[in-house]
PDB file of C-alpha atoms and ligand atoms in Angstrom:
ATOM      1  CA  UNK A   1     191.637 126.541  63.580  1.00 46.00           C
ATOM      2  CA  UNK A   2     188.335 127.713  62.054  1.00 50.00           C
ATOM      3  CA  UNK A   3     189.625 130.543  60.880  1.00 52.00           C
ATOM      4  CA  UNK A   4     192.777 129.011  58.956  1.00 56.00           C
ATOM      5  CA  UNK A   5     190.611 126.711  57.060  1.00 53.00           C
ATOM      6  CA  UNK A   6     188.402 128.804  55.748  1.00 56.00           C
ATOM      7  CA  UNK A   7     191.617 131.236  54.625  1.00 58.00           C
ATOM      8  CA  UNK A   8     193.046 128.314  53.176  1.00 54.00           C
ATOM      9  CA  UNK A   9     189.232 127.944  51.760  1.00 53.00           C
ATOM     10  CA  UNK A  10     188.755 131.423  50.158  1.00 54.00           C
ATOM     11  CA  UNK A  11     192.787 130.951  48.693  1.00 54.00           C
ATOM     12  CA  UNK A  12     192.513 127.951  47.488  1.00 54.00           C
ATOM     13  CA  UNK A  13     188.676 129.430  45.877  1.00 51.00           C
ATOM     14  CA  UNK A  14     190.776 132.453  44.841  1.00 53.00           C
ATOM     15  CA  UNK A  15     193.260 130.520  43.361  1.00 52.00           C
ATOM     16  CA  UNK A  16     190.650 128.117  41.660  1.00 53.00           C
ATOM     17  CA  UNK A  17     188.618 131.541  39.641  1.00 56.00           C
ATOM     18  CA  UNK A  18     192.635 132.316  38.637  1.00 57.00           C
ATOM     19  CA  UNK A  19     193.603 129.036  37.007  1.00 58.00           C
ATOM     20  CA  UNK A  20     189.577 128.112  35.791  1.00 66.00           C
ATOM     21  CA  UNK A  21     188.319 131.571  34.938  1.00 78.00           C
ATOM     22  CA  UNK A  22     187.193 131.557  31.317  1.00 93.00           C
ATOM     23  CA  UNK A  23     184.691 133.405  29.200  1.00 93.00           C
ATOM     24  CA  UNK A  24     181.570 131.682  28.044  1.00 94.00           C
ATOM     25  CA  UNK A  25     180.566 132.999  24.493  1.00 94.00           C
ATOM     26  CA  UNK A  26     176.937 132.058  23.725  1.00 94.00           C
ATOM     27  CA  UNK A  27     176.011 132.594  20.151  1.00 95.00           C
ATOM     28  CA  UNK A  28     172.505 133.644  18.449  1.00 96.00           C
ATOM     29  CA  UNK A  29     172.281 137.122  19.613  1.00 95.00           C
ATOM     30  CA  UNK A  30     172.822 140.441  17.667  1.00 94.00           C
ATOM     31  CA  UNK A  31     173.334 143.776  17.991  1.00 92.00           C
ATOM     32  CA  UNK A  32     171.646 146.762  15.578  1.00 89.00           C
ATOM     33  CA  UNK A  33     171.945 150.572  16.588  1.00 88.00           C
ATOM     34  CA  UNK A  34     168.158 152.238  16.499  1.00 86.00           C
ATOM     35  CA  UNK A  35     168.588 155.155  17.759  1.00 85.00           C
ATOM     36  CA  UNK A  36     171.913 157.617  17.084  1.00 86.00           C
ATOM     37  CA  UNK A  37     172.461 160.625  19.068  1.00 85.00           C
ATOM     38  CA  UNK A  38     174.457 162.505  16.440  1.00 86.00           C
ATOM     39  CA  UNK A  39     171.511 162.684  14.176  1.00 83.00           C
ATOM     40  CA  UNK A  40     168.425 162.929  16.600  1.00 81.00           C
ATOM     41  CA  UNK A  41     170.826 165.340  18.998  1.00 85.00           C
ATOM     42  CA  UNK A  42     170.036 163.163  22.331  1.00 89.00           C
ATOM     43  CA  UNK A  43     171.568 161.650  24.577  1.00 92.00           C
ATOM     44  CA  UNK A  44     170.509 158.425  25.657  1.00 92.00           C
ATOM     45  CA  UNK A  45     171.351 157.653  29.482  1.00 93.00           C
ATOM     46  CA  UNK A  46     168.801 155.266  30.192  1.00 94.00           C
ATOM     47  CA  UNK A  47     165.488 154.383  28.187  1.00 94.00           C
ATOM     48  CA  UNK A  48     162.281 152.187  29.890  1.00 94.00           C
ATOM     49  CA  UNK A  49     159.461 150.527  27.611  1.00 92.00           C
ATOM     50  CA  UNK A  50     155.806 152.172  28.424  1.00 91.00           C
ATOM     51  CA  UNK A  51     153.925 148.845  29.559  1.00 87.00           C
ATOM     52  CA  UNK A  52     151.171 148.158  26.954  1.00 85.00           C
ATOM     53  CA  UNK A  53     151.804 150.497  24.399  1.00 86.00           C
ATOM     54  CA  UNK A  54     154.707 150.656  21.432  1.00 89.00           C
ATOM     55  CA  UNK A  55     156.610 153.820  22.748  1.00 91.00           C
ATOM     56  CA  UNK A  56     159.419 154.031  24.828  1.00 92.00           C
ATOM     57  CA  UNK A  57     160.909 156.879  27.233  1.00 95.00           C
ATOM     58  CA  UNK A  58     164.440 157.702  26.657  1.00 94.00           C
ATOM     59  CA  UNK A  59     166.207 159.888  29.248  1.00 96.00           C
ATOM     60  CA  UNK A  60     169.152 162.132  28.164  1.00 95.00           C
ATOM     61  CA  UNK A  61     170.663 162.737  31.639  1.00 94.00           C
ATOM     62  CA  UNK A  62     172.707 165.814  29.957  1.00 93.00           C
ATOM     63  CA  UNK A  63     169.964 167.307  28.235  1.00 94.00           C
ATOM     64  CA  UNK A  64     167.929 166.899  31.438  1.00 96.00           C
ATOM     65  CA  UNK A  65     165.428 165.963  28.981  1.00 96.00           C
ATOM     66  CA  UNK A  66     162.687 163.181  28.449  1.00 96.00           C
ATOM     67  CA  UNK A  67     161.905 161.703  24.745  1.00 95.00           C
ATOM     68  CA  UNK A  68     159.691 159.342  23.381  1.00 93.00           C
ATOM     69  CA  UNK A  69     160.000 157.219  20.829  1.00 92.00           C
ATOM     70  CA  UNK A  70     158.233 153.990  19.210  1.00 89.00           C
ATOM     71  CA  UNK A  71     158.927 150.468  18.180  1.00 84.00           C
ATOM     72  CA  UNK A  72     159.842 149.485  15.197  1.00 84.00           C
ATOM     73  CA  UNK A  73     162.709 151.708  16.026  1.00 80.00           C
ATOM     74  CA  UNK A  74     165.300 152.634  13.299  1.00 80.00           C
ATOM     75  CA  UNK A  75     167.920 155.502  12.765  1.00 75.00           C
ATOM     76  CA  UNK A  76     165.435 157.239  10.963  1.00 78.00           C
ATOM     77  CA  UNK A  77     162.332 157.113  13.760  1.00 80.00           C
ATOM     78  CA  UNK A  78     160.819 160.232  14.851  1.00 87.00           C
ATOM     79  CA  UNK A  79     161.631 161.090  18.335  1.00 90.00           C
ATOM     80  CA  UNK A  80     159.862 163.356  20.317  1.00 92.00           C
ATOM     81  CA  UNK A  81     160.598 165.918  23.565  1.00 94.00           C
ATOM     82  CA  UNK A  82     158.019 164.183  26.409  1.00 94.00           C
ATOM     83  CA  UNK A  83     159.373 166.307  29.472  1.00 97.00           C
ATOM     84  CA  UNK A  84     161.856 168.946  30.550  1.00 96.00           C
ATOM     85  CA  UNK A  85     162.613 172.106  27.991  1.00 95.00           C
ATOM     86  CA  UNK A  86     166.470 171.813  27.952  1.00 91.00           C
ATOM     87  CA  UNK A  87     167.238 173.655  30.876  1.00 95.00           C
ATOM     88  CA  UNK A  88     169.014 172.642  34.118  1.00 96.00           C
ATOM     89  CA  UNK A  89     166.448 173.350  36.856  1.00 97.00           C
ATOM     90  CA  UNK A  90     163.790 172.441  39.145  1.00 97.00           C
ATOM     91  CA  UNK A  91     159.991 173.120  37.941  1.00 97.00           C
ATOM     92  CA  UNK A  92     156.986 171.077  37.885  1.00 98.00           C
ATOM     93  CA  UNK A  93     153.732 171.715  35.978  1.00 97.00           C
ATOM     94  CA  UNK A  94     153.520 171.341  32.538  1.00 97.00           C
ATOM     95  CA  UNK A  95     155.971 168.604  31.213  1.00 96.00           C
ATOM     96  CA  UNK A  96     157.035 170.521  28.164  1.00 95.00           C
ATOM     97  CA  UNK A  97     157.706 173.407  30.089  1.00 96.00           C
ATOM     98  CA  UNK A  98     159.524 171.451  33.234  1.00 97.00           C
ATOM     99  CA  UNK A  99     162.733 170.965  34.027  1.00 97.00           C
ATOM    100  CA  UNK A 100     165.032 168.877  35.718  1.00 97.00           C
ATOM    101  CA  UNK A 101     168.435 168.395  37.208  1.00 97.00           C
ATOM    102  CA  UNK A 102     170.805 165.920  35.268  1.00 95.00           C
ATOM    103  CA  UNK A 103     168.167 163.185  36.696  1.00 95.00           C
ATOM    104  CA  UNK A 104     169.957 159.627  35.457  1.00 89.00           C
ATOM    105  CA  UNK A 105     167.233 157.268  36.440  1.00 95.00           C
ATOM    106  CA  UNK A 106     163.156 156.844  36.274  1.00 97.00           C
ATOM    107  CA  UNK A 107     160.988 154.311  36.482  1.00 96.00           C
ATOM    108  CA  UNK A 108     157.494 153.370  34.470  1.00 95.00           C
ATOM    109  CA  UNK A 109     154.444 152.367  36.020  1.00 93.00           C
ATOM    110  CA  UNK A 110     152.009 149.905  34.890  1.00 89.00           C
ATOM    111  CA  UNK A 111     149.607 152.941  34.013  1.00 90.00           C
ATOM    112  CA  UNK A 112     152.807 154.912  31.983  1.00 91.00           C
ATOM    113  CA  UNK A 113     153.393 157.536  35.121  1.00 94.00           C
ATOM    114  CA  UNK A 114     157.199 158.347  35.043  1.00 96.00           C
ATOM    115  CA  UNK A 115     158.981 158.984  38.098  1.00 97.00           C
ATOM    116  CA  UNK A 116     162.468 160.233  38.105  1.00 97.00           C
ATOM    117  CA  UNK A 117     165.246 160.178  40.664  1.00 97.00           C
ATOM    118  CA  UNK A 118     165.935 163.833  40.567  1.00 96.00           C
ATOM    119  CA  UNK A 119     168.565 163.171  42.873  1.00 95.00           C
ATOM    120  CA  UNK A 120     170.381 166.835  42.367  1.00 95.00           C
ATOM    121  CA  UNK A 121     167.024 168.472  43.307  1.00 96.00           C
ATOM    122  CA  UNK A 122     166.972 166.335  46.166  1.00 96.00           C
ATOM    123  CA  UNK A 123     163.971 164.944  45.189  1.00 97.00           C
ATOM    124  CA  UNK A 124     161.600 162.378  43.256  1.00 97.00           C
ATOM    125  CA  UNK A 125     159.101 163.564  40.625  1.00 98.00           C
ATOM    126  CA  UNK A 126     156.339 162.194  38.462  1.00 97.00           C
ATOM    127  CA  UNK A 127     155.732 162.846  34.881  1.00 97.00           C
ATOM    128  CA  UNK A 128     151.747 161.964  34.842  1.00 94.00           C
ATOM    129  CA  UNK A 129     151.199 159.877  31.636  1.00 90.00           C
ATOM    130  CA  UNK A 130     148.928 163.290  31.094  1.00 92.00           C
ATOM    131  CA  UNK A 131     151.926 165.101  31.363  1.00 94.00           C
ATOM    132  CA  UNK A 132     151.731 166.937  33.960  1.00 97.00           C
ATOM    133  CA  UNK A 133     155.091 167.154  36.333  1.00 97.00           C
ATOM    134  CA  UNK A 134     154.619 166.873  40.374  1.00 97.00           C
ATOM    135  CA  UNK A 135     157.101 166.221  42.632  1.00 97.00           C
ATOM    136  CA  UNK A 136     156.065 163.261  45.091  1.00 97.00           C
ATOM    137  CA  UNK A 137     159.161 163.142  47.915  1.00 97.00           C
ATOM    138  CA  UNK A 138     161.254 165.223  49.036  1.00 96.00           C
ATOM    139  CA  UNK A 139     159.534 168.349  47.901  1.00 96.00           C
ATOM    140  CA  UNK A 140     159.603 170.133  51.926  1.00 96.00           C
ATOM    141  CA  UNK A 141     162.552 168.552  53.447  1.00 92.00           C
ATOM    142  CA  UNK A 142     164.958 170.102  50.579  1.00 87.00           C
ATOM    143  CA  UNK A 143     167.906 168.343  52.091  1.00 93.00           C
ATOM    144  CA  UNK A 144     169.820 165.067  51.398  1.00 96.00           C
ATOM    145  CA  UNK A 145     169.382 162.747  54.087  1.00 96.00           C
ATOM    146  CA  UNK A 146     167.682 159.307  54.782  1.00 95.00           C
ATOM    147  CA  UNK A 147     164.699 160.419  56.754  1.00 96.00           C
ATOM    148  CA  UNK A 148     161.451 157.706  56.423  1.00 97.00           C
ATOM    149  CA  UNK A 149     158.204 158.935  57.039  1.00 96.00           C
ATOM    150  CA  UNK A 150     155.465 160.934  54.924  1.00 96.00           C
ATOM    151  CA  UNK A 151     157.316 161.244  51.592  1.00 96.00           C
ATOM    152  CA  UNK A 152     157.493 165.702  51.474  1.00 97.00           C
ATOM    153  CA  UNK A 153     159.161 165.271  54.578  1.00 96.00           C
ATOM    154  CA  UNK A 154     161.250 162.847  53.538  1.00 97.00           C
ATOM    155  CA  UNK A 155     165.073 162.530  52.353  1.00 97.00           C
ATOM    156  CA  UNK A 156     167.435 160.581  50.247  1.00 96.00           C
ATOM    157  CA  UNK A 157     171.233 161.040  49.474  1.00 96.00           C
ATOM    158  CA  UNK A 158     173.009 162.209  46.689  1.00 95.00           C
ATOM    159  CA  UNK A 159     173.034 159.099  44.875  1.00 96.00           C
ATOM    160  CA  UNK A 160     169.753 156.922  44.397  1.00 96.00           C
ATOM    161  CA  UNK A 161     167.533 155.295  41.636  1.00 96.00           C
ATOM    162  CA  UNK A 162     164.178 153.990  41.655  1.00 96.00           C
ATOM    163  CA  UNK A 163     162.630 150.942  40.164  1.00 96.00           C
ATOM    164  CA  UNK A 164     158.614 150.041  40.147  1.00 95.00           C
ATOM    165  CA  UNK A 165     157.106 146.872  41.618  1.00 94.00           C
ATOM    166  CA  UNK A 166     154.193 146.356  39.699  1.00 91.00           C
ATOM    167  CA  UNK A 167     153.129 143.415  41.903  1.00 91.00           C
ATOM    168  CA  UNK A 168     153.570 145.603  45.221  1.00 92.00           C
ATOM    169  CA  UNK A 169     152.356 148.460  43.613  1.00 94.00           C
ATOM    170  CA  UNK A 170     155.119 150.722  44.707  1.00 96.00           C
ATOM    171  CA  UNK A 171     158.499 152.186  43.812  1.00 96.00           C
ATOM    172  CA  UNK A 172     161.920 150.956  45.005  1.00 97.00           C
ATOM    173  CA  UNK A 173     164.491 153.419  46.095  1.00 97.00           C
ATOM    174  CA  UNK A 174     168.432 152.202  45.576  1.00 97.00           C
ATOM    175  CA  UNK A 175     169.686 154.921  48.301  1.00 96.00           C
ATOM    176  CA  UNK A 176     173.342 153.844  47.124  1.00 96.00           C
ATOM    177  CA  UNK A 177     174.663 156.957  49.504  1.00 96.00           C
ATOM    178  CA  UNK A 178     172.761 155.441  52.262  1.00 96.00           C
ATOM    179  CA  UNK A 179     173.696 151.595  51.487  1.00 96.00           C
ATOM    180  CA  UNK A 180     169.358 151.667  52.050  1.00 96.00           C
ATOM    181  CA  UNK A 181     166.407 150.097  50.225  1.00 97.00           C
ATOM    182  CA  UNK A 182     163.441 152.674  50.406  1.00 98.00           C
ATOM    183  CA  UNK A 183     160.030 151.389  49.292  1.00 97.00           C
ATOM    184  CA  UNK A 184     157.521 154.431  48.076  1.00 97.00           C
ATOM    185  CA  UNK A 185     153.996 153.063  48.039  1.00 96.00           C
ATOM    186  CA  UNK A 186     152.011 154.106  45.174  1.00 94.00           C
ATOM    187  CA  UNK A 187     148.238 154.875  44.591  1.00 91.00           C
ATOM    188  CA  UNK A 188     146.238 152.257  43.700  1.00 88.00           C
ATOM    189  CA  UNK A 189     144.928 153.948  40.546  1.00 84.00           C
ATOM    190  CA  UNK A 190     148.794 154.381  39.417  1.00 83.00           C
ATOM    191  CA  UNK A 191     148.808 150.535  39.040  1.00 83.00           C
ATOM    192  CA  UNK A 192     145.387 149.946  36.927  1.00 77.00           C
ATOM    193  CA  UNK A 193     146.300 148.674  33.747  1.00 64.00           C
ATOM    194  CA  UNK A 194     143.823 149.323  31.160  1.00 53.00           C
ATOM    195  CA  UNK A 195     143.304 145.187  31.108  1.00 48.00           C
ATOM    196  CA  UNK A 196     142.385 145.745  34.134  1.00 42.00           C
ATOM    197  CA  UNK A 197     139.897 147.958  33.811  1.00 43.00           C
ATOM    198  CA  UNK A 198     138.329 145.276  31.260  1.00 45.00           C
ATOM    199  CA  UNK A 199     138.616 143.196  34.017  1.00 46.00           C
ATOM    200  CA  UNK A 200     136.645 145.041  36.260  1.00 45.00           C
ATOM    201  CA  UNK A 201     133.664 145.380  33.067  1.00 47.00           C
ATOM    202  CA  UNK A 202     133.943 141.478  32.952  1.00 49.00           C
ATOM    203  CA  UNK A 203     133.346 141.246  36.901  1.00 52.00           C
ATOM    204  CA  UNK A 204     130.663 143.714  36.525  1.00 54.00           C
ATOM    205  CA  UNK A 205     129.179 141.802  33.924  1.00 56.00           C
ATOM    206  CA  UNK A 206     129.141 138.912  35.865  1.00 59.00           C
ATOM    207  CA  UNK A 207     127.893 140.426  39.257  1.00 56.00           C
ATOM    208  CA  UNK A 208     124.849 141.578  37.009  1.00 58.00           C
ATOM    209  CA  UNK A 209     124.083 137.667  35.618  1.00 59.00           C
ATOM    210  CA  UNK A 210     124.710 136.854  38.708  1.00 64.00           C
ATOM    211  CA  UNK A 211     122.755 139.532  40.672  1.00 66.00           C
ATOM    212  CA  UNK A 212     118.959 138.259  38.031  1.00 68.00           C
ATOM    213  CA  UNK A 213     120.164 134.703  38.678  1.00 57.00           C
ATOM    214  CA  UNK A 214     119.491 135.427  42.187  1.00 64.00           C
ATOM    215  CA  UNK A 215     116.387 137.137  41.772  1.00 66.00           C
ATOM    216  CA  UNK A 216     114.848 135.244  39.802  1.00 65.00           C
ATOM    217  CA  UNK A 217     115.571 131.921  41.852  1.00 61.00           C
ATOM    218  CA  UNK A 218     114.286 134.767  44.746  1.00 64.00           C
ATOM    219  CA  UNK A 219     110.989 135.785  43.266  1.00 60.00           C
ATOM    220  CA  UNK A 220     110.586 131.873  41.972  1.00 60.00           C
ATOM    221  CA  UNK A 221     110.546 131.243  45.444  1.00 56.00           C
ATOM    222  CA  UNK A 222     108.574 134.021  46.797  1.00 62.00           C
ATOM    223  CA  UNK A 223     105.424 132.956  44.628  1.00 58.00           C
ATOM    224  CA  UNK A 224     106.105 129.509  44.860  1.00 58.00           C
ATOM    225  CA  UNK A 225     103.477 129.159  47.773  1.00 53.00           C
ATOM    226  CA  UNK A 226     100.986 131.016  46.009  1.00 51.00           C
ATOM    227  CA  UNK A 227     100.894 129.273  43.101  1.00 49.00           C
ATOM    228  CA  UNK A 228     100.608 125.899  44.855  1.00 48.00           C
ATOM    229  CA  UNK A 229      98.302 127.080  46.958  1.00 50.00           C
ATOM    230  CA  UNK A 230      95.986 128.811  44.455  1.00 48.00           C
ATOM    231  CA  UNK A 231      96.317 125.644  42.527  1.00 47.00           C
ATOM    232  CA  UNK A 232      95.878 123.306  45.417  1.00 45.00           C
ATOM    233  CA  UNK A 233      92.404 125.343  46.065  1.00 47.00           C
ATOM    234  CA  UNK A 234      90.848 125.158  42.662  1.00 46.00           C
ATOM    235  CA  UNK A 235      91.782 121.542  42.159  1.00 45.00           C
ATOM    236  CA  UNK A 236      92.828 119.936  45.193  1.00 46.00           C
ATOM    237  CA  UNK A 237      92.861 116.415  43.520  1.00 45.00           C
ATOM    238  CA  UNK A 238      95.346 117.366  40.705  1.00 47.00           C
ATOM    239  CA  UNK A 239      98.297 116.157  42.939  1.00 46.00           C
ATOM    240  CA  UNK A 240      95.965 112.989  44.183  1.00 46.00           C
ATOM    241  CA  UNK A 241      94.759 111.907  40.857  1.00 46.00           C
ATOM    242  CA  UNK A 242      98.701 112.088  39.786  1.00 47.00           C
ATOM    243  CA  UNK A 243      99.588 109.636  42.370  1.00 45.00           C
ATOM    244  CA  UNK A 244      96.742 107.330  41.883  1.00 44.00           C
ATOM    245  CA  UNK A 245      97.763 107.198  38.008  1.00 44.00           C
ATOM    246  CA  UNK A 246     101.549 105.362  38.727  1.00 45.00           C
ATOM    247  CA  UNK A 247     101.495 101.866  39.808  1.00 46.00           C
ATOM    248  CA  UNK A 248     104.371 102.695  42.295  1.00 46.00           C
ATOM    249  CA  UNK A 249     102.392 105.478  43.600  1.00 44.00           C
ATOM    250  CA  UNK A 250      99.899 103.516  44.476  1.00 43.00           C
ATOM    251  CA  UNK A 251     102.163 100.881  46.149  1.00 42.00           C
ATOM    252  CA  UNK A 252     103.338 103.939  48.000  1.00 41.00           C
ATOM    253  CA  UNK A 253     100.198 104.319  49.297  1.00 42.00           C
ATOM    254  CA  UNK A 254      99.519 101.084  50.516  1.00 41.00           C
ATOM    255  CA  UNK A 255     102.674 101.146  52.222  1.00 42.00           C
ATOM    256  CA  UNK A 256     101.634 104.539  53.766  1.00 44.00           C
ATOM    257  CA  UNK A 257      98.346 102.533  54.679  1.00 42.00           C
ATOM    258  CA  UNK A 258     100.170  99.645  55.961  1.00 44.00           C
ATOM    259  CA  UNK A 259     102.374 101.869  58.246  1.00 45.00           C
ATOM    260  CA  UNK A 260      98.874 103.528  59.430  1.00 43.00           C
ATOM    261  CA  UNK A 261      98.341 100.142  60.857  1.00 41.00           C
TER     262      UNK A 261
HETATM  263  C1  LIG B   1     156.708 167.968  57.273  1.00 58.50           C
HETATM  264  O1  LIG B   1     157.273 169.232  57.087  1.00 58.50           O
HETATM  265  C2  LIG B   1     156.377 170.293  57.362  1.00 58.50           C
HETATM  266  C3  LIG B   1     157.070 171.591  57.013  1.00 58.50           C
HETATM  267  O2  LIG B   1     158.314 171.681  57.634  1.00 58.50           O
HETATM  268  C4  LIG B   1     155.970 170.260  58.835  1.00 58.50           C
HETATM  269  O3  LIG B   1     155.056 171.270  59.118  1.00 58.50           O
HETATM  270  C5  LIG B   1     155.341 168.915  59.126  1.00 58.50           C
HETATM  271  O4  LIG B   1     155.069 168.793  60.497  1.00 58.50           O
HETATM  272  C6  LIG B   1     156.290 167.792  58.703  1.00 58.50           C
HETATM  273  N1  LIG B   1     155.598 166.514  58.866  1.00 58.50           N
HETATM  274  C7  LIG B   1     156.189 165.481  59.420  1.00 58.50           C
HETATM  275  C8  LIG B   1     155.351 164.253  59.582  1.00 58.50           C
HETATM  276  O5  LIG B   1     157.353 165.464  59.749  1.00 58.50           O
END
């Protein structure tokens, strides 16, 4: 019984996207080409922003090269190679001497690291924003797979992409050949965004105002006792005399004399 009505559900549903299905067109937006592959000879397969800065990292997949490239973008921009020399391959160090393997994702951090789902090498690697090429999982294990665990060791199958969390601080894995979510954790220092650093001069800052604030209320207190004491010794009837000089003093007094009695 259940299960007819919610077939008769799902038709009538199915039915319902047939006969209703339509195409919204919202207006106001616009399309310009800024980059064109026939005159800069790239590529383009995917292309990320670099957080805080004006450039941008453009991936051609076929090239198995990395370029970079800067707002205000035009046909006529300069574009230059950021990491891999052309060739199909697998070799870290220096990123204009590295290569890759038809990689067709990456992934920015908020400190402009790269990393790349060099999922033919069986592996994913990090363009430093120094540029300097490592490879951060996968690098032992050599094999496709979907073993967890220390990330060398670790594998991935033939089809993933990453993504970066920047308020988890780590990398997500789409393991599309394992139907898995993998989550990478990242360094702390990979996620320090130069405001942040500014930040940390501000707190500094602080702590320091903060920090003679406290010893000065510190020391004010230290020689508090002295002081009275030194002046209560070389004129014991300064605080006296005070008290004697206000009416309500004195009524205080009398009060203290009364309760005396
Ligand atoms: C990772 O792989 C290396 C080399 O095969 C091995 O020596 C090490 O025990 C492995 N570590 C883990 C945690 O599996």
């Amino acid at each position: 019984m259940a299960w007819s009505f919610s077939s008769l559900f799902l038709f009538s549903f199915f039915v319902f996207s047939l006969v209703e299905g339509k195409h919204v067109l919202e207006d106001g937006y616009e399309v310009t080409t800024v980059v064109d592959g026939h005159k800069s000879g790239l590529n383009p397969h995917t292309v990320h922003a670099l957080p805080g800065s004006s450039n941008m990292i453009v991936l051609d997949s076929s090239g198995s090269t990395f370029y970079t490239t800067s707002f205000p973008m035009s046909v006529d921009s300069v574009i230059n190679r950021f990491a891999g020399d052309g060739s199909i391959g697998y070799l870290d160090g220096k990123a204009g001497n590295s290569r890759f393997s038809k990689p067709r994702g990456f992934a920015v951090d908020a400190k402009g690291n790269v990393y790349v789902a060099d999922k033919n090498n069986k592996v994913i690697r990090k363009i430093s924003s120094s540029g300097y090429v490592t490879t951060i999982a996968g690098g032992i294990s050599n094999e496709f797979g979907h073993r967890d665990g220390p990330a060398q060791n670790a594998t991935f199958s033939s089809d993933f992409d990453i993504s970066f969390v920047p308020q988890r601080c780590c990398l997500l894995v789409s393991d599309h050949g394992n139907e898995m979510i993998r989550q990478i954790n990242l360094k702390e220092e990979d996620c320090l965004q130069s405001s942040h650093s500014n930040l940390g001069t501000y707190s500094l800052w602080s702590i320091g105002i903060a920090l003679s604030c406290f010893l000065g209320v510190a020391i004010g207190f230290a020689s508090r006792p002295y002081i009275i004491r030194h002046t209560g010794r070389s004129e014991p009837p300064l605080v006296h005399r005070d008290m004697e000089a206000s009416p309500n003093q004195i009524g205080g007094t009398s009060s203290d004399l009364l309760l005396l009695h």
